[in-house]
Short mmCIF file of C-alpha atoms in Angstrom, two decimals:
data_model
loop_
_atom_site.label_atom_id
_atom_site.label_comp_id
_atom_site.label_asym_id
_atom_site.label_seq_id
_atom_site.Cartn_x
_atom_site.Cartn_y
_atom_site.Cartn_z
CA MET A 1 -14.93 9.97 19.24
CA ALA A 2 -12.50 11.22 21.85
CA GLY A 3 -11.01 14.54 21.23
CA THR A 4 -8.95 17.54 22.43
CA GLU A 5 -9.59 21.13 21.40
CA ARG A 6 -6.96 23.34 19.80
CA THR A 7 -7.14 26.92 18.63
CA ALA A 8 -6.01 27.85 15.14
CA THR A 9 -4.80 31.30 16.19
CA ALA A 10 -3.86 32.36 12.65
CA ALA A 11 -7.51 32.21 11.62
CA HIS A 12 -8.95 32.96 15.13
CA THR A 13 -11.15 29.93 14.71
CA ARG A 14 -11.59 27.12 17.12
CA TRP A 15 -10.84 23.72 15.62
CA ARG A 16 -11.23 20.26 17.21
CA VAL A 17 -9.15 17.14 16.62
CA GLU A 18 -10.91 13.98 17.61
CA VAL A 19 -9.73 10.42 17.62
CA ALA A 20 -12.12 7.90 15.99
CA ASP A 21 -11.60 4.23 16.79
CA SER A 22 -13.10 3.07 13.49
CA VAL A 23 -13.80 4.47 10.11
CA SER A 24 -17.43 3.60 10.78
CA GLU A 25 -17.51 6.58 13.25
CA ILE A 26 -16.95 8.83 10.34
CA PRO A 27 -20.00 9.35 8.13
CA ALA A 28 -19.45 7.55 4.86
CA GLU A 29 -20.60 10.58 2.76
CA VAL A 30 -18.05 12.81 4.59
CA TRP A 31 -15.22 10.25 4.01
CA ARG A 32 -16.04 10.08 0.32
CA LYS A 33 -16.16 13.83 -0.01
CA LEU A 34 -12.66 14.18 1.49
CA ALA A 35 -11.07 11.10 -0.11
CA PRO A 36 -9.51 11.22 -3.61
CA PRO A 37 -12.26 10.93 -6.13
CA ASP A 38 -10.90 7.90 -8.00
CA ASP A 39 -8.50 5.99 -5.86
CA PRO A 40 -10.02 2.53 -5.03
CA ILE A 41 -7.64 1.89 -2.09
CA TYR A 42 -9.48 4.77 -0.30
CA GLU A 43 -12.87 3.13 -0.58
CA TYR A 44 -14.72 3.45 2.78
CA ALA A 45 -15.65 -0.27 2.75
CA LEU A 46 -12.07 -1.33 2.23
CA PHE A 47 -11.01 0.38 5.48
CA GLN A 48 -13.92 -1.40 7.24
CA ALA A 49 -12.71 -4.79 5.84
CA MET A 50 -9.13 -4.07 6.99
CA GLU A 51 -10.45 -3.32 10.55
CA ARG A 52 -12.65 -6.42 10.68
CA THR A 53 -10.23 -9.02 9.57
CA GLY A 54 -6.91 -8.58 11.42
CA ILE A 55 -4.36 -8.03 8.65
CA GLY A 56 -1.57 -6.51 10.74
CA PRO A 57 -2.15 -3.63 13.20
CA ASP A 58 -3.28 -3.97 16.79
CA ALA A 59 -5.62 -0.99 16.29
CA TYR A 60 -6.78 1.59 13.86
CA ARG A 61 -7.20 5.20 14.70
CA TYR A 62 -8.43 8.12 12.69
CA LEU A 63 -7.51 11.68 13.49
CA VAL A 64 -10.50 13.86 12.58
CA LEU A 65 -9.94 17.58 12.20
CA GLY A 66 -13.17 19.58 12.47
CA GLN A 67 -14.38 23.10 12.57
CA GLY A 68 -17.56 23.36 14.50
CA GLN A 69 -19.70 20.44 13.34
CA GLN A 70 -17.83 20.13 10.03
CA ILE A 71 -15.20 17.50 9.36
CA LYS A 72 -12.42 19.11 7.34
CA ALA A 73 -9.66 16.48 7.38
CA VAL A 74 -9.01 12.89 8.32
CA LEU A 75 -5.66 11.19 8.80
CA PRO A 76 -5.85 7.37 9.09
CA THR A 77 -3.35 5.72 11.39
CA CYS A 78 -2.73 2.33 12.84
CA VAL A 79 -0.77 0.99 15.88
CA PHE A 80 1.72 -1.92 15.77
CA PRO A 81 2.50 -3.01 19.33
CA ALA A 82 5.48 -5.36 18.52
CA LEU A 83 6.58 -4.96 14.89
CA ALA A 84 9.77 -6.75 13.88
CA LEU A 85 12.07 -3.95 12.63
CA GLU A 86 13.26 -6.05 9.67
CA ASP A 87 9.69 -6.24 8.42
CA ILE A 88 9.82 -2.49 7.46
CA LEU A 89 13.42 -2.26 6.32
CA GLY A 90 13.49 -4.70 3.39
CA HIS A 91 16.51 -6.81 2.35
CA GLN A 92 19.01 -4.00 2.59
CA GLY A 93 17.90 -3.13 6.17
CA ARG A 94 17.82 -6.82 7.22
CA ARG A 95 21.41 -7.12 6.24
CA ALA A 96 22.29 -4.06 8.34
CA LEU A 97 20.45 -5.60 11.32
CA ARG A 98 22.28 -9.03 11.31
CA PRO A 99 25.15 -8.01 13.65
CA LEU A 100 22.53 -6.77 16.19
CA HIS A 101 20.49 -9.98 15.84
CA ARG A 102 23.61 -11.97 16.67
CA LEU A 103 24.22 -9.76 19.75
CA LEU A 104 20.65 -9.89 21.05
CA GLY A 105 19.85 -13.41 19.88
CA ARG A 106 16.33 -12.33 18.78
CA SER A 107 14.58 -9.89 16.44
CA LEU A 108 14.32 -6.32 17.41
CA ARG A 109 10.70 -5.40 17.88
CA ILE A 110 9.25 -1.90 18.09
CA ARG A 111 6.01 -0.27 18.92
CA MET A 112 5.11 1.95 16.06
CA LEU A 113 2.32 4.30 14.93
CA VAL A 114 1.91 4.38 11.13
CA CYS A 115 0.12 7.34 9.58
CA GLY A 116 -1.37 6.95 6.13
CA HIS A 117 -2.65 3.81 4.37
CA LEU A 118 -1.56 0.32 5.42
CA LEU A 119 -1.87 -0.99 1.88
CA GLY A 120 -0.61 1.88 -0.32
CA GLU A 121 0.09 5.59 -0.70
CA GLY A 122 -0.46 7.61 2.35
CA ARG A 123 -2.68 10.72 2.33
CA VAL A 124 -4.26 13.28 4.55
CA LEU A 125 -7.91 13.28 3.37
CA ARG A 126 -8.69 17.01 3.36
CA ALA A 127 -10.87 19.77 2.23
CA ASP A 128 -9.44 22.67 0.12
CA GLY A 129 -8.66 26.04 1.82
CA LEU A 130 -7.51 24.71 5.20
CA PRO A 131 -5.61 27.30 7.33
CA GLY A 132 -1.90 27.12 7.82
CA ALA A 133 -2.47 25.91 11.42
CA ALA A 134 -4.13 22.67 10.21
CA PRO A 135 -0.98 20.59 9.59
CA HIS A 136 0.35 21.67 13.08
CA LEU A 137 -2.92 20.54 14.67
CA LEU A 138 -2.76 17.17 12.95
CA VAL A 139 0.86 16.58 13.77
CA GLU A 140 0.43 17.52 17.38
CA ALA A 141 -2.53 15.16 17.51
CA VAL A 142 -0.20 12.44 16.14
CA ARG A 143 2.29 13.15 18.89
CA GLN A 144 -0.48 12.78 21.53
CA LEU A 145 -1.82 9.59 19.95
CA SER A 146 1.81 8.07 19.74
CA ALA A 147 2.27 8.89 23.42
CA THR A 148 -1.09 7.36 24.43
CA ALA A 149 -0.35 4.27 22.42
CA GLY A 150 3.22 3.99 23.86
CA ALA A 151 4.68 4.13 20.37
CA ARG A 152 8.23 5.42 20.44
CA TRP A 153 8.45 5.30 16.58
CA THR A 154 6.06 7.33 14.35
CA VAL A 155 6.05 7.01 10.57
CA PHE A 156 4.16 8.82 7.84
CA LYS A 157 4.32 5.97 5.35
CA ASP A 158 4.57 6.16 1.61
CA PHE A 159 3.44 9.81 1.18
CA ALA A 160 3.51 11.65 -2.15
CA GLN A 161 5.44 14.89 -2.33
CA ALA A 162 2.33 17.09 -2.32
CA ASP A 163 1.06 15.76 0.97
CA LEU A 164 4.48 15.90 2.66
CA GLU A 165 4.93 19.45 1.40
CA TRP A 166 1.65 20.52 3.01
CA LEU A 167 2.69 18.85 6.28
CA ASP A 168 6.38 19.88 6.15
CA PRO A 169 6.40 22.89 8.45
CA ALA A 170 4.64 21.00 11.19
CA LEU A 171 6.82 17.81 10.61
CA GLU A 172 10.12 19.70 10.75
CA GLY A 173 9.09 21.50 13.91
CA ALA A 174 8.17 18.11 15.50
CA GLY A 175 11.54 16.58 14.73
CA TYR A 176 10.69 14.42 11.70
CA PHE A 177 13.12 13.52 9.04
CA ARG A 178 12.60 12.14 5.47
CA ALA A 179 13.47 8.65 4.23
CA PRO A 180 12.97 7.42 0.69
CA GLY A 181 10.13 4.97 0.07
CA MET A 182 9.90 2.63 -2.85
CA PRO A 183 8.07 4.21 -5.76
CA ASP A 184 4.79 3.05 -7.14
CA ALA A 185 4.82 1.84 -10.70
CA TRP A 186 2.02 3.57 -12.78
CA LEU A 187 1.02 2.64 -16.25
CA ASP A 188 -1.06 5.12 -18.33
CA LEU A 189 -3.53 3.23 -20.51
CA HIS A 190 -4.02 4.99 -23.80
CA ALA A 191 -4.67 1.76 -25.84
CA ARG A 192 -8.06 0.63 -26.81
CA SER A 193 -7.13 -3.04 -26.79
CA PHE A 194 -4.48 -5.27 -25.22
CA ASP A 195 -2.85 -5.83 -28.67
CA GLU A 196 -2.61 -2.07 -29.16
CA TYR A 197 -1.06 -1.80 -25.68
CA ILE A 198 1.58 -4.43 -26.58
CA SER A 199 2.35 -2.58 -29.82
CA SER A 200 2.86 0.62 -27.87
CA LEU A 201 5.66 -0.74 -25.83
CA SER A 202 9.36 -0.16 -26.45
CA ARG A 203 11.03 -2.69 -28.71
CA ASN A 204 12.49 -4.52 -25.67
CA GLY A 205 9.10 -4.40 -23.95
CA ARG A 206 7.22 -5.76 -26.97
CA SER A 207 9.75 -8.59 -27.45
CA THR A 208 9.65 -9.54 -23.77
CA ALA A 209 5.85 -9.48 -23.61
CA ARG A 210 5.41 -11.60 -26.70
CA ARG A 211 7.96 -14.05 -25.54
CA ASN A 212 6.45 -14.39 -22.17
CA LEU A 213 2.91 -14.83 -23.53
CA ALA A 214 4.10 -17.39 -26.05
CA ARG A 215 5.97 -19.28 -23.32
CA PHE A 216 2.68 -19.55 -21.38
CA SER A 217 0.52 -20.46 -24.34
CA ALA A 218 2.94 -23.17 -25.37
CA HIS A 219 1.55 -25.29 -22.57
CA ASP A 220 -1.79 -26.93 -23.44
CA ASP A 221 -2.69 -27.58 -19.75
CA VAL A 222 -2.84 -23.96 -18.67
CA ALA A 223 -5.58 -21.34 -18.60
CA ILE A 224 -6.12 -17.86 -17.30
CA GLU A 225 -9.42 -16.11 -16.32
CA VAL A 226 -10.78 -13.17 -14.47
CA ARG A 227 -13.14 -13.75 -11.59
CA GLU A 228 -15.51 -11.16 -10.08
CA ARG A 229 -16.32 -13.62 -7.24
CA PHE A 230 -13.29 -15.54 -5.98
CA ASP A 231 -14.18 -16.30 -2.35
CA ASP A 232 -14.44 -19.99 -3.15
CA LEU A 233 -10.85 -19.87 -4.30
CA VAL A 234 -9.44 -18.38 -1.07
CA PRO A 235 -8.13 -21.64 0.44
CA ALA A 236 -6.14 -22.18 -2.72
CA MET A 237 -5.00 -18.54 -2.97
CA MET A 238 -3.57 -18.33 0.51
CA PRO A 239 -0.53 -20.71 0.02
CA LEU A 240 0.40 -18.77 -3.17
CA TYR A 241 0.07 -15.40 -1.37
CA GLU A 242 2.16 -16.71 1.52
CA ALA A 243 4.87 -17.84 -0.90
CA VAL A 244 5.17 -14.24 -2.19
CA LEU A 245 4.92 -12.77 1.33
CA ASP A 246 7.98 -14.81 2.43
CA ARG A 247 10.05 -12.99 -0.17
CA ALA A 248 8.44 -9.57 0.31
CA GLU A 249 10.41 -6.45 1.06
CA SER A 250 8.09 -5.44 3.90
CA ARG A 251 5.36 -7.11 5.87
CA LEU A 252 3.31 -4.50 7.58
CA ASP A 253 0.19 -6.15 6.40
CA VAL A 254 -0.48 -9.92 6.30
CA TRP A 255 -3.64 -10.77 4.48
CA THR A 256 -6.10 -13.25 6.10
CA PRO A 257 -8.56 -15.55 4.41
CA GLU A 258 -11.35 -13.42 5.89
CA PHE A 259 -9.97 -10.28 4.25
CA MET A 260 -9.58 -11.98 0.86
CA ALA A 261 -13.14 -13.21 1.09
CA LEU A 262 -14.55 -9.80 1.92
CA LEU A 263 -12.75 -8.28 -1.16
CA SER A 264 -14.77 -10.75 -3.23
CA THR A 265 -18.10 -10.61 -1.44
CA ASP A 266 -18.61 -7.00 -0.34
CA PRO A 267 -20.48 -5.26 -3.26
CA ARG A 268 -19.01 -1.89 -2.29
CA ILE A 269 -15.49 -3.10 -3.07
CA SER A 270 -14.86 -3.40 -6.75
CA ALA A 271 -12.26 -6.22 -6.71
CA ARG A 272 -11.51 -8.92 -9.32
CA ALA A 273 -8.99 -11.71 -9.38
CA VAL A 274 -6.90 -12.76 -12.31
CA THR A 275 -6.45 -16.52 -11.89
CA CYS A 276 -3.89 -18.74 -13.52
CA TRP A 277 -4.50 -22.52 -13.71
CA ARG A 278 -2.53 -25.53 -14.60
CA GLN A 279 -5.06 -28.30 -15.27
CA ASP A 280 -7.46 -27.91 -12.29
CA ARG A 281 -4.78 -26.42 -9.90
CA LEU A 282 -4.48 -22.67 -9.17
CA VAL A 283 -0.87 -21.59 -9.72
CA GLY A 284 -1.14 -17.84 -9.72
CA PHE A 285 -3.40 -14.89 -9.05
CA LEU A 286 -3.54 -11.16 -8.97
CA VAL A 287 -6.11 -9.18 -6.97
CA CYS A 288 -7.02 -5.83 -8.50
CA LEU A 289 -9.25 -3.00 -7.30
CA PHE A 290 -11.13 -0.78 -9.82
CA GLY A 291 -12.32 2.80 -9.52
CA GLU A 292 -14.11 4.86 -12.20
CA LYS A 293 -10.88 5.27 -14.34
CA THR A 294 -8.12 3.99 -11.96
CA ALA A 295 -7.14 0.47 -11.15
CA VAL A 296 -4.68 -0.85 -8.61
CA ALA A 297 -2.94 -4.26 -8.73
CA MET A 298 -3.06 -5.05 -5.00
CA ARG A 299 -1.47 -8.42 -4.24
CA ILE A 300 -0.09 -11.32 -6.23
CA GLY A 301 0.26 -15.01 -5.42
CA ILE A 302 2.70 -17.37 -7.23
CA ASP A 303 3.53 -21.04 -7.31
CA TYR A 304 7.28 -20.69 -7.60
CA ASP A 305 7.72 -24.35 -8.65
CA CYS A 306 6.30 -23.46 -12.02
CA SER A 307 6.61 -19.69 -12.08
CA ARG A 308 9.67 -19.40 -14.32
CA GLU A 309 8.57 -22.15 -16.62
CA LEU A 310 5.17 -20.47 -17.27
CA ARG A 311 6.23 -16.85 -16.79
CA LEU A 312 3.42 -16.62 -14.21
CA TYR A 313 4.47 -13.26 -12.76
CA GLN A 314 4.48 -11.40 -16.08
CA VAL A 315 1.52 -13.22 -17.65
CA THR A 316 -0.66 -12.52 -14.60
CA TYR A 317 0.08 -8.78 -14.75
CA TYR A 318 -0.47 -8.67 -18.54
CA GLN A 319 -4.03 -10.06 -17.90
CA GLY A 320 -4.58 -7.56 -15.15
CA ILE A 321 -3.64 -4.79 -17.63
CA ALA A 322 -5.86 -6.31 -20.25
CA GLU A 323 -8.79 -6.35 -17.83
CA ALA A 324 -8.14 -2.71 -16.91
CA ILE A 325 -8.21 -1.73 -20.59
CA ARG A 326 -11.40 -3.80 -21.17
CA LEU A 327 -13.08 -1.91 -18.29
CA GLY A 328 -12.07 1.43 -19.70
CA MET A 329 -9.47 2.38 -17.11
CA GLY A 330 -7.23 5.32 -17.87
CA ARG A 331 -4.38 4.07 -15.63
CA ILE A 332 -3.35 1.26 -13.42
CA ASN A 333 -0.95 1.22 -10.45
CA LEU A 334 1.22 -1.93 -10.41
CA THR A 335 2.48 -0.76 -6.99
CA GLN A 336 5.93 -1.49 -5.65
CA THR A 337 8.78 -3.93 -6.35
CA ALA A 338 10.03 -5.78 -9.49
CA TYR A 339 10.68 -2.46 -11.15
CA GLU A 340 12.69 -3.90 -14.20
CA SER A 341 9.81 -6.12 -15.20
CA LYS A 342 7.26 -3.30 -14.75
CA HIS A 343 9.47 -0.90 -16.67
CA LYS A 344 9.31 -3.35 -19.69
CA MET A 345 5.46 -3.29 -19.18
CA GLY A 346 5.59 0.46 -19.74
CA CYS A 347 5.34 1.71 -16.16
CA ARG A 348 6.77 4.91 -14.82
CA PRO A 349 7.95 5.22 -11.24
CA VAL A 350 6.15 7.72 -9.00
CA PRO A 351 8.26 8.61 -5.96
CA LEU A 352 7.02 8.10 -2.35
CA GLU A 353 8.66 9.11 0.88
CA HIS A 354 8.40 8.39 4.57
CA ALA A 355 8.61 10.97 7.42
CA VAL A 356 10.08 9.43 10.51
CA THR A 357 10.58 10.41 14.15
CA HIS A 358 11.42 8.88 17.49
CA SER A 359 10.38 9.94 20.97
CA ASN A 360 14.03 9.70 22.22
CA PRO A 361 16.08 12.65 20.84
CA VAL A 362 19.40 10.70 20.86
CA CYS A 363 17.75 7.79 18.88
CA ARG A 364 16.14 10.30 16.55
CA ALA A 365 19.56 11.80 15.71
CA ILE A 366 21.07 8.38 15.06
CA LEU A 367 18.08 7.30 12.97
CA ARG A 368 18.26 10.54 10.97
CA ARG A 369 21.63 9.33 9.62
CA LEU A 370 21.11 5.54 9.49
CA PHE A 371 17.47 4.94 8.62
CA PRO A 372 17.56 6.30 5.08
CA LEU A 373 20.58 4.08 4.41
CA ALA A 374 18.79 0.92 5.66
CA VAL A 375 15.49 1.40 3.79
CA ASN A 376 15.48 -0.64 0.57
CA ARG A 377 15.00 1.78 -2.34
CA SER A 378 15.05 -0.44 -5.46
CA GLY A 379 12.61 -3.23 -4.73
CA ASP A 380 14.12 -5.15 -7.62
CA ARG A 381 14.21 -8.46 -5.84
CA SER A 382 11.36 -10.86 -6.42
#
């Protein structure tokens, strides 16, 4: 790990911020000690899989804050060398960029450093009791890393309020501004069975769920199953995933067949796939990750030619919820977008925010006013 030393003057203690080029440079036991105890997207092996399979960034970097020989905090980051701006702004932002596209005759591409998690909620993995200087050390290390990478944009992506509050004094001093992210859709699972879950929904939710399930079951050529191993299905899953990706709000990550296969084959990653079939043809899937009591519905794939007829979107999520209940999960994150459907499933929105800056002060001042207006906040399109 390459590093630069800083002094936390408030505590009169020397700290060191180092840059690791791979999560594998950080001892697995240290990572797991700092990571949230039951969040499957922060599994060490998942970060290794992201690095190995080329799902978006040009490079991954990890800012490691240490005191002596002890690692006290880790901030994951990744570098995008030529990211199309519309891929981070959603439908609302893309509309705002159309006049600029017509003027330039091409997409506007930016070099950006993203702090947090490429696939979900961003966090600083940190020990308790860090001094007040710690956020400043990390944010200064982010500035240096952005400069080294030539990234004029820096974004702390999809952070929860608690993490941004901890970082706030340092972020404000470094010229960052807040922009709303799309909330995650969390479902608390108190039911002991899927039928009990359906009964617990609002009248509208119960009616919608029963209607959707009946619509699917009315076809005698369909089936749904959950697979612990699904690497043999990856060639059939990719076109369905790409169909959803084409309609996605943002495209920071683009899953590859190699990444999909690793989710299935790496025994350290607890992933399962809900699969929907019409005769012998795969028409839908949902990949979920499972922790001890927390599940995350990561990505869905849909055949839009029969999606409305079979209610594939809703039925696939229902089966993911049923599997989470069967495995004894206490909650499941159905993640972002399609909030109307997920509200009917009983989900509650959990707000997330971005903190954004630009190396040019003039651009930063303009972005402070315009960026929050361009970012899509609803995610209701599907």
